[in-house]
Amino acid sequence: MECVFCDERTIKAEEFYSDRYYRAIYNLRPFLPGHSLVLPKRHIEDLTEMNDAERRDLVSFLNRAIFIALKYAGTEDYDLILQQGENAGRSISHLHFHILPRRADDSVNKGKSEWLSEFNRNEVFGRDLTAEEMKAAVEKAKGIADKYRSEIKILERSG
Ligand SMILES: [Zn+2]
Protein backbone atom coordinates (compact mmCIF):
# COMPACT_ATOMS: atom_id res chain seq x y z
CA MET A 1 0.00 0.00 0.00
CA GLU A 2 1.26 3.47 -0.90
CA CYS A 3 1.89 5.62 2.15
CA VAL A 4 2.63 9.33 1.70
CA PHE A 5 4.47 9.42 5.03
CA CYS A 6 6.82 6.68 3.80
CA ASP A 7 7.55 8.52 0.55
CA GLU A 8 11.00 9.99 1.29
CA ARG A 9 10.81 12.42 -1.63
CA THR A 10 7.65 14.24 -0.62
CA ILE A 11 8.24 14.02 3.10
CA LYS A 12 11.71 15.60 2.91
CA ALA A 13 10.18 18.79 1.50
CA GLU A 14 7.92 19.04 4.57
CA GLU A 15 10.39 17.98 7.26
CA PHE A 16 11.91 20.58 9.57
CA TYR A 17 13.34 18.44 12.38
CA SER A 18 14.22 14.78 12.84
CA ASP A 19 16.28 12.31 14.81
CA ARG A 20 16.81 8.58 14.78
CA TYR A 21 13.20 7.42 15.11
CA TYR A 22 10.95 10.41 14.43
CA ARG A 23 10.47 13.33 12.11
CA ALA A 24 8.55 16.57 12.52
CA ILE A 25 6.89 17.92 9.38
CA TYR A 26 4.84 21.00 8.56
CA ASN A 27 1.25 20.02 7.80
CA LEU A 28 0.32 20.28 4.13
CA ARG A 29 -3.07 21.67 5.18
CA PRO A 30 -2.30 23.79 8.23
CA PHE A 31 -5.40 24.48 10.30
CA LEU A 32 -3.56 27.22 12.18
CA PRO A 33 -0.06 28.73 11.86
CA GLY A 34 2.60 26.28 13.07
CA HIS A 35 0.36 23.20 12.64
CA SER A 36 2.90 20.37 12.57
CA LEU A 37 2.95 16.58 12.63
CA VAL A 38 5.20 14.17 14.50
CA LEU A 39 5.53 10.70 13.03
CA PRO A 40 7.74 7.66 13.45
CA LYS A 41 10.10 7.07 10.52
CA ARG A 42 9.00 3.45 10.51
CA HIS A 43 5.54 2.69 9.12
CA ILE A 44 3.40 1.73 12.07
CA GLU A 45 -0.30 2.33 12.39
CA ASP A 46 -0.92 2.13 16.10
CA LEU A 47 0.72 3.11 19.40
CA THR A 48 0.78 -0.56 20.36
CA GLU A 49 3.18 -1.32 17.47
CA MET A 50 5.96 0.87 18.87
CA ASN A 51 9.18 -0.82 19.84
CA ASP A 52 11.01 0.00 23.08
CA ALA A 53 13.35 2.56 21.50
CA GLU A 54 10.46 4.44 19.87
CA ARG A 55 8.52 4.40 23.11
CA ARG A 56 11.51 5.74 25.06
CA ASP A 57 12.11 8.58 22.64
CA LEU A 58 8.51 9.64 22.03
CA VAL A 59 7.93 12.23 24.77
CA SER A 60 11.38 13.72 24.33
CA PHE A 61 10.85 14.11 20.58
CA LEU A 62 7.35 15.52 21.05
CA ASN A 63 8.77 18.10 23.47
CA ARG A 64 11.36 19.20 20.92
CA ALA A 65 8.90 19.41 18.03
CA ILE A 66 6.37 21.24 20.22
CA PHE A 67 9.07 23.73 21.24
CA ILE A 68 9.73 24.58 17.59
CA ALA A 69 6.02 24.75 16.64
CA LEU A 70 5.29 27.10 19.56
CA LYS A 71 8.16 29.43 18.64
CA TYR A 72 6.85 29.34 15.06
CA ALA A 73 3.41 30.49 16.17
CA GLY A 74 4.59 32.78 18.99
CA THR A 75 2.58 31.13 21.75
CA GLU A 76 2.95 28.68 24.65
CA ASP A 77 -0.41 26.92 24.30
CA TYR A 78 -1.19 23.98 22.07
CA ASP A 79 -3.40 21.00 21.38
CA LEU A 80 -1.79 17.61 20.83
CA ILE A 81 -4.05 15.33 18.81
CA LEU A 82 -3.87 11.67 17.88
CA GLN A 83 -6.64 10.41 15.65
CA GLN A 84 -6.68 6.61 15.76
CA GLY A 85 -8.66 5.07 12.90
CA GLU A 86 -10.97 6.42 10.23
CA ASN A 87 -13.85 6.91 12.64
CA ALA A 88 -11.65 9.28 14.62
CA GLY A 89 -11.01 11.34 11.48
CA ARG A 90 -7.63 9.96 10.48
CA SER A 91 -6.96 10.10 6.75
CA ILE A 92 -3.43 8.63 6.59
CA SER A 93 -2.90 5.28 8.31
CA HIS A 94 0.74 5.97 9.32
CA LEU A 95 0.71 6.91 13.02
CA HIS A 96 1.03 10.68 13.52
CA PHE A 97 0.41 13.32 16.15
CA HIS A 98 -0.92 16.78 15.34
CA ILE A 99 0.68 19.70 17.18
CA LEU A 100 -1.67 22.66 17.00
CA PRO A 101 -0.32 25.89 18.49
CA ARG A 102 -3.20 27.87 20.02
CA ARG A 103 -3.59 31.59 20.68
CA ALA A 104 -6.31 33.67 22.31
CA ASP A 105 -6.75 35.47 19.01
CA ASP A 106 -6.66 32.42 16.74
CA SER A 107 -9.40 31.98 14.18
CA VAL A 108 -11.10 29.04 15.92
CA ASN A 109 -10.94 30.05 19.59
CA LYS A 110 -14.36 31.74 19.49
CA GLY A 111 -16.29 28.57 18.69
CA LYS A 112 -14.58 26.48 21.35
CA SER A 113 -16.98 23.56 21.16
CA GLU A 114 -16.98 23.38 17.35
CA TRP A 115 -13.29 23.75 16.70
CA LEU A 116 -12.57 20.00 16.51
CA SER A 117 -15.12 19.46 13.77
CA GLU A 118 -13.65 22.45 11.94
CA PHE A 119 -10.25 20.81 12.34
CA ASN A 120 -11.56 17.57 10.81
CA ARG A 121 -13.31 19.45 7.99
CA ASN A 122 -10.04 21.21 7.18
CA GLU A 123 -8.20 17.86 7.04
CA VAL A 124 -10.52 16.75 4.24
CA PHE A 125 -11.50 19.96 2.45
CA GLY A 126 -8.74 22.39 3.37
CA ARG A 127 -6.42 23.91 0.82
CA ASP A 128 -2.99 22.33 0.31
CA LEU A 129 -0.06 24.70 0.69
CA THR A 130 1.68 25.52 -2.57
CA ALA A 131 5.26 24.27 -2.93
CA GLU A 132 6.49 27.84 -2.25
CA GLU A 133 4.35 28.20 0.88
CA MET A 134 5.59 24.85 2.19
CA LYS A 135 9.19 25.82 1.48
CA ALA A 136 8.79 29.08 3.38
CA ALA A 137 7.14 27.34 6.36
CA VAL A 138 9.82 24.62 6.53
CA GLU A 139 12.63 27.17 6.24
CA LYS A 140 11.12 29.24 9.05
CA ALA A 141 10.79 26.16 11.30
CA LYS A 142 14.32 24.98 10.44
CA GLY A 143 15.61 28.44 11.29
CA ILE A 144 13.94 28.21 14.70
CA ALA A 145 15.40 24.72 15.27
CA ASP A 146 18.83 26.10 14.44
CA LYS A 147 18.51 29.28 16.51
CA TYR A 148 17.39 27.38 19.63
CA ARG A 149 19.71 24.40 19.13
CA SER A 150 21.00 24.38 22.72
CA GLU A 151 17.51 24.68 24.32
CA ILE A 152 16.28 21.84 22.09
CA LYS A 153 19.31 19.75 23.05
CA ILE A 154 18.31 20.03 26.71
CA LEU A 155 14.81 18.75 25.82
CA GLU A 156 16.34 15.53 24.45
CA ARG A 157 16.50 14.36 28.04
CA SER A 158 12.92 15.36 28.80
CA GLY A 159 11.23 12.10 27.83
ZN1 LIG B 1 3.93 4.92 6.21
PDB file of C-alpha atoms and ligand atoms in Angstrom:
ATOM      1  CA  MET A   1       0.000   0.000   0.000  1.00  0.00           C
ATOM      2  CA  GLU A   2       1.257   3.466  -0.901  1.00  0.00           C
ATOM      3  CA  CYS A   3       1.889   5.621   2.151  1.00  0.00           C
ATOM      4  CA  VAL A   4       2.626   9.330   1.698  1.00  0.00           C
ATOM      5  CA  PHE A   5       4.471   9.419   5.028  1.00  0.00           C
ATOM      6  CA  CYS A   6       6.823   6.685   3.802  1.00  0.00           C
ATOM      7  CA  ASP A   7       7.551   8.519   0.548  1.00  0.00           C
ATOM      8  CA  GLU A   8      11.003   9.985   1.286  1.00  0.00           C
ATOM      9  CA  ARG A   9      10.815  12.417  -1.626  1.00  0.00           C
ATOM     10  CA  THR A  10       7.655  14.240  -0.620  1.00  0.00           C
ATOM     11  CA  ILE A  11       8.242  14.024   3.104  1.00  0.00           C
ATOM     12  CA  LYS A  12      11.710  15.599   2.908  1.00  0.00           C
ATOM     13  CA  ALA A  13      10.177  18.786   1.498  1.00  0.00           C
ATOM     14  CA  GLU A  14       7.924  19.042   4.566  1.00  0.00           C
ATOM     15  CA  GLU A  15      10.390  17.977   7.260  1.00  0.00           C
ATOM     16  CA  PHE A  16      11.913  20.581   9.572  1.00  0.00           C
ATOM     17  CA  TYR A  17      13.336  18.439  12.377  1.00  0.00           C
ATOM     18  CA  SER A  18      14.221  14.778  12.839  1.00  0.00           C
ATOM     19  CA  ASP A  19      16.278  12.306  14.811  1.00  0.00           C
ATOM     20  CA  ARG A  20      16.813   8.577  14.776  1.00  0.00           C
ATOM     21  CA  TYR A  21      13.197   7.424  15.111  1.00  0.00           C
ATOM     22  CA  TYR A  22      10.953  10.408  14.425  1.00  0.00           C
ATOM     23  CA  ARG A  23      10.469  13.327  12.111  1.00  0.00           C
ATOM     24  CA  ALA A  24       8.547  16.569  12.516  1.00  0.00           C
ATOM     25  CA  ILE A  25       6.895  17.923   9.382  1.00  0.00           C
ATOM     26  CA  TYR A  26       4.843  21.004   8.563  1.00  0.00           C
ATOM     27  CA  ASN A  27       1.253  20.019   7.805  1.00  0.00           C
ATOM     28  CA  LEU A  28       0.318  20.276   4.128  1.00  0.00           C
ATOM     29  CA  ARG A  29      -3.068  21.665   5.183  1.00  0.00           C
ATOM     30  CA  PRO A  30      -2.300  23.794   8.226  1.00  0.00           C
ATOM     31  CA  PHE A  31      -5.404  24.480  10.301  1.00  0.00           C
ATOM     32  CA  LEU A  32      -3.561  27.218  12.180  1.00  0.00           C
ATOM     33  CA  PRO A  33      -0.058  28.728  11.863  1.00  0.00           C
ATOM     34  CA  GLY A  34       2.595  26.277  13.065  1.00  0.00           C
ATOM     35  CA  HIS A  35       0.361  23.199  12.641  1.00  0.00           C
ATOM     36  CA  SER A  36       2.904  20.368  12.565  1.00  0.00           C
ATOM     37  CA  LEU A  37       2.947  16.581  12.627  1.00  0.00           C
ATOM     38  CA  VAL A  38       5.202  14.167  14.499  1.00  0.00           C
ATOM     39  CA  LEU A  39       5.525  10.699  13.029  1.00  0.00           C
ATOM     40  CA  PRO A  40       7.743   7.657  13.454  1.00  0.00           C
ATOM     41  CA  LYS A  41      10.097   7.068  10.522  1.00  0.00           C
ATOM     42  CA  ARG A  42       9.002   3.454  10.506  1.00  0.00           C
ATOM     43  CA  HIS A  43       5.543   2.694   9.120  1.00  0.00           C
ATOM     44  CA  ILE A  44       3.405   1.728  12.073  1.00  0.00           C
ATOM     45  CA  GLU A  45      -0.298   2.332  12.387  1.00  0.00           C
ATOM     46  CA  ASP A  46      -0.920   2.127  16.096  1.00  0.00           C
ATOM     47  CA  LEU A  47       0.719   3.113  19.401  1.00  0.00           C
ATOM     48  CA  THR A  48       0.781  -0.565  20.362  1.00  0.00           C
ATOM     49  CA  GLU A  49       3.178  -1.322  17.465  1.00  0.00           C
ATOM     50  CA  MET A  50       5.956   0.873  18.870  1.00  0.00           C
ATOM     51  CA  ASN A  51       9.177  -0.816  19.836  1.00  0.00           C
ATOM     52  CA  ASP A  52      11.010   0.001  23.083  1.00  0.00           C
ATOM     53  CA  ALA A  53      13.353   2.559  21.502  1.00  0.00           C
ATOM     54  CA  GLU A  54      10.456   4.442  19.869  1.00  0.00           C
ATOM     55  CA  ARG A  55       8.519   4.401  23.113  1.00  0.00           C
ATOM     56  CA  ARG A  56      11.507   5.735  25.061  1.00  0.00           C
ATOM     57  CA  ASP A  57      12.113   8.578  22.640  1.00  0.00           C
ATOM     58  CA  LEU A  58       8.512   9.639  22.034  1.00  0.00           C
ATOM     59  CA  VAL A  59       7.929  12.228  24.771  1.00  0.00           C
ATOM     60  CA  SER A  60      11.381  13.721  24.335  1.00  0.00           C
ATOM     61  CA  PHE A  61      10.851  14.110  20.579  1.00  0.00           C
ATOM     62  CA  LEU A  62       7.354  15.521  21.049  1.00  0.00           C
ATOM     63  CA  ASN A  63       8.766  18.104  23.473  1.00  0.00           C
ATOM     64  CA  ARG A  64      11.362  19.202  20.923  1.00  0.00           C
ATOM     65  CA  ALA A  65       8.897  19.406  18.030  1.00  0.00           C
ATOM     66  CA  ILE A  66       6.372  21.240  20.218  1.00  0.00           C
ATOM     67  CA  PHE A  67       9.072  23.729  21.242  1.00  0.00           C
ATOM     68  CA  ILE A  68       9.726  24.583  17.588  1.00  0.00           C
ATOM     69  CA  ALA A  69       6.019  24.747  16.637  1.00  0.00           C
ATOM     70  CA  LEU A  70       5.292  27.096  19.560  1.00  0.00           C
ATOM     71  CA  LYS A  71       8.158  29.428  18.642  1.00  0.00           C
ATOM     72  CA  TYR A  72       6.850  29.338  15.064  1.00  0.00           C
ATOM     73  CA  ALA A  73       3.406  30.495  16.172  1.00  0.00           C
ATOM     74  CA  GLY A  74       4.588  32.776  18.991  1.00  0.00           C
ATOM     75  CA  THR A  75       2.584  31.130  21.751  1.00  0.00           C
ATOM     76  CA  GLU A  76       2.951  28.676  24.646  1.00  0.00           C
ATOM     77  CA  ASP A  77      -0.415  26.919  24.296  1.00  0.00           C
ATOM     78  CA  TYR A  78      -1.186  23.980  22.070  1.00  0.00           C
ATOM     79  CA  ASP A  79      -3.401  20.996  21.376  1.00  0.00           C
ATOM     80  CA  LEU A  80      -1.786  17.606  20.827  1.00  0.00           C
ATOM     81  CA  ILE A  81      -4.048  15.335  18.815  1.00  0.00           C
ATOM     82  CA  LEU A  82      -3.871  11.668  17.884  1.00  0.00           C
ATOM     83  CA  GLN A  83      -6.639  10.408  15.647  1.00  0.00           C
ATOM     84  CA  GLN A  84      -6.676   6.609  15.757  1.00  0.00           C
ATOM     85  CA  GLY A  85      -8.659   5.068  12.903  1.00  0.00           C
ATOM     86  CA  GLU A  86     -10.968   6.424  10.232  1.00  0.00           C
ATOM     87  CA  ASN A  87     -13.851   6.905  12.638  1.00  0.00           C
ATOM     88  CA  ALA A  88     -11.653   9.282  14.620  1.00  0.00           C
ATOM     89  CA  GLY A  89     -11.013  11.339  11.484  1.00  0.00           C
ATOM     90  CA  ARG A  90      -7.635   9.958  10.482  1.00  0.00           C
ATOM     91  CA  SER A  91      -6.962  10.102   6.750  1.00  0.00           C
ATOM     92  CA  ILE A  92      -3.428   8.629   6.595  1.00  0.00           C
ATOM     93  CA  SER A  93      -2.902   5.275   8.307  1.00  0.00           C
ATOM     94  CA  HIS A  94       0.744   5.969   9.316  1.00  0.00           C
ATOM     95  CA  LEU A  95       0.711   6.907  13.025  1.00  0.00           C
ATOM     96  CA  HIS A  96       1.030  10.675  13.517  1.00  0.00           C
ATOM     97  CA  PHE A  97       0.412  13.322  16.149  1.00  0.00           C
ATOM     98  CA  HIS A  98      -0.916  16.780  15.336  1.00  0.00           C
ATOM     99  CA  ILE A  99       0.676  19.703  17.175  1.00  0.00           C
ATOM    100  CA  LEU A 100      -1.666  22.655  17.004  1.00  0.00           C
ATOM    101  CA  PRO A 101      -0.321  25.886  18.487  1.00  0.00           C
ATOM    102  CA  ARG A 102      -3.202  27.874  20.016  1.00  0.00           C
ATOM    103  CA  ARG A 103      -3.587  31.588  20.682  1.00  0.00           C
ATOM    104  CA  ALA A 104      -6.312  33.668  22.310  1.00  0.00           C
ATOM    105  CA  ASP A 105      -6.749  35.467  19.006  1.00  0.00           C
ATOM    106  CA  ASP A 106      -6.659  32.417  16.739  1.00  0.00           C
ATOM    107  CA  SER A 107      -9.396  31.983  14.185  1.00  0.00           C
ATOM    108  CA  VAL A 108     -11.096  29.037  15.920  1.00  0.00           C
ATOM    109  CA  ASN A 109     -10.940  30.053  19.589  1.00  0.00           C
ATOM    110  CA  LYS A 110     -14.363  31.736  19.486  1.00  0.00           C
ATOM    111  CA  GLY A 111     -16.288  28.573  18.690  1.00  0.00           C
ATOM    112  CA  LYS A 112     -14.578  26.481  21.348  1.00  0.00           C
ATOM    113  CA  SER A 113     -16.985  23.557  21.158  1.00  0.00           C
ATOM    114  CA  GLU A 114     -16.977  23.378  17.355  1.00  0.00           C
ATOM    115  CA  TRP A 115     -13.290  23.748  16.696  1.00  0.00           C
ATOM    116  CA  LEU A 116     -12.574  20.003  16.515  1.00  0.00           C
ATOM    117  CA  SER A 117     -15.121  19.458  13.766  1.00  0.00           C
ATOM    118  CA  GLU A 118     -13.648  22.454  11.943  1.00  0.00           C
ATOM    119  CA  PHE A 119     -10.252  20.808  12.343  1.00  0.00           C
ATOM    120  CA  ASN A 120     -11.562  17.574  10.807  1.00  0.00           C
ATOM    121  CA  ARG A 121     -13.309  19.450   7.994  1.00  0.00           C
ATOM    122  CA  ASN A 122     -10.043  21.215   7.182  1.00  0.00           C
ATOM    123  CA  GLU A 123      -8.201  17.863   7.037  1.00  0.00           C
ATOM    124  CA  VAL A 124     -10.524  16.753   4.242  1.00  0.00           C
ATOM    125  CA  PHE A 125     -11.503  19.963   2.451  1.00  0.00           C
ATOM    126  CA  GLY A 126      -8.739  22.390   3.372  1.00  0.00           C
ATOM    127  CA  ARG A 127      -6.417  23.908   0.822  1.00  0.00           C
ATOM    128  CA  ASP A 128      -2.987  22.334   0.312  1.00  0.00           C
ATOM    129  CA  LEU A 129      -0.059  24.700   0.690  1.00  0.00           C
ATOM    130  CA  THR A 130       1.683  25.517  -2.567  1.00  0.00           C
ATOM    131  CA  ALA A 131       5.264  24.268  -2.930  1.00  0.00           C
ATOM    132  CA  GLU A 132       6.486  27.837  -2.249  1.00  0.00           C
ATOM    133  CA  GLU A 133       4.350  28.204   0.883  1.00  0.00           C
ATOM    134  CA  MET A 134       5.587  24.848   2.185  1.00  0.00           C
ATOM    135  CA  LYS A 135       9.194  25.816   1.479  1.00  0.00           C
ATOM    136  CA  ALA A 136       8.786  29.078   3.380  1.00  0.00           C
ATOM    137  CA  ALA A 137       7.142  27.338   6.363  1.00  0.00           C
ATOM    138  CA  VAL A 138       9.821  24.623   6.529  1.00  0.00           C
ATOM    139  CA  GLU A 139      12.628  27.172   6.240  1.00  0.00           C
ATOM    140  CA  LYS A 140      11.124  29.243   9.047  1.00  0.00           C
ATOM    141  CA  ALA A 141      10.794  26.161  11.302  1.00  0.00           C
ATOM    142  CA  LYS A 142      14.318  24.980  10.442  1.00  0.00           C
ATOM    143  CA  GLY A 143      15.610  28.440  11.288  1.00  0.00           C
ATOM    144  CA  ILE A 144      13.939  28.212  14.703  1.00  0.00           C
ATOM    145  CA  ALA A 145      15.403  24.721  15.272  1.00  0.00           C
ATOM    146  CA  ASP A 146      18.833  26.103  14.443  1.00  0.00           C
ATOM    147  CA  LYS A 147      18.513  29.275  16.508  1.00  0.00           C
ATOM    148  CA  TYR A 148      17.394  27.384  19.634  1.00  0.00           C
ATOM    149  CA  ARG A 149      19.710  24.400  19.128  1.00  0.00           C
ATOM    150  CA  SER A 150      20.996  24.379  22.724  1.00  0.00           C
ATOM    151  CA  GLU A 151      17.508  24.677  24.315  1.00  0.00           C
ATOM    152  CA  ILE A 152      16.276  21.840  22.091  1.00  0.00           C
ATOM    153  CA  LYS A 153      19.313  19.752  23.047  1.00  0.00           C
ATOM    154  CA  ILE A 154      18.312  20.035  26.705  1.00  0.00           C
ATOM    155  CA  LEU A 155      14.807  18.751  25.818  1.00  0.00           C
ATOM    156  CA  GLU A 156      16.337  15.533  24.451  1.00  0.00           C
ATOM    157  CA  ARG A 157      16.496  14.361  28.042  1.00  0.00           C
ATOM    158  CA  SER A 158      12.916  15.364  28.799  1.00  0.00           C
ATOM    159  CA  GLY A 159      11.232  12.101  27.833  1.00  0.00           C
TER     160      GLY A 159
HETATM  161 ZN    ZN B   1       3.930   4.923   6.214  1.00  0.00          ZN
END
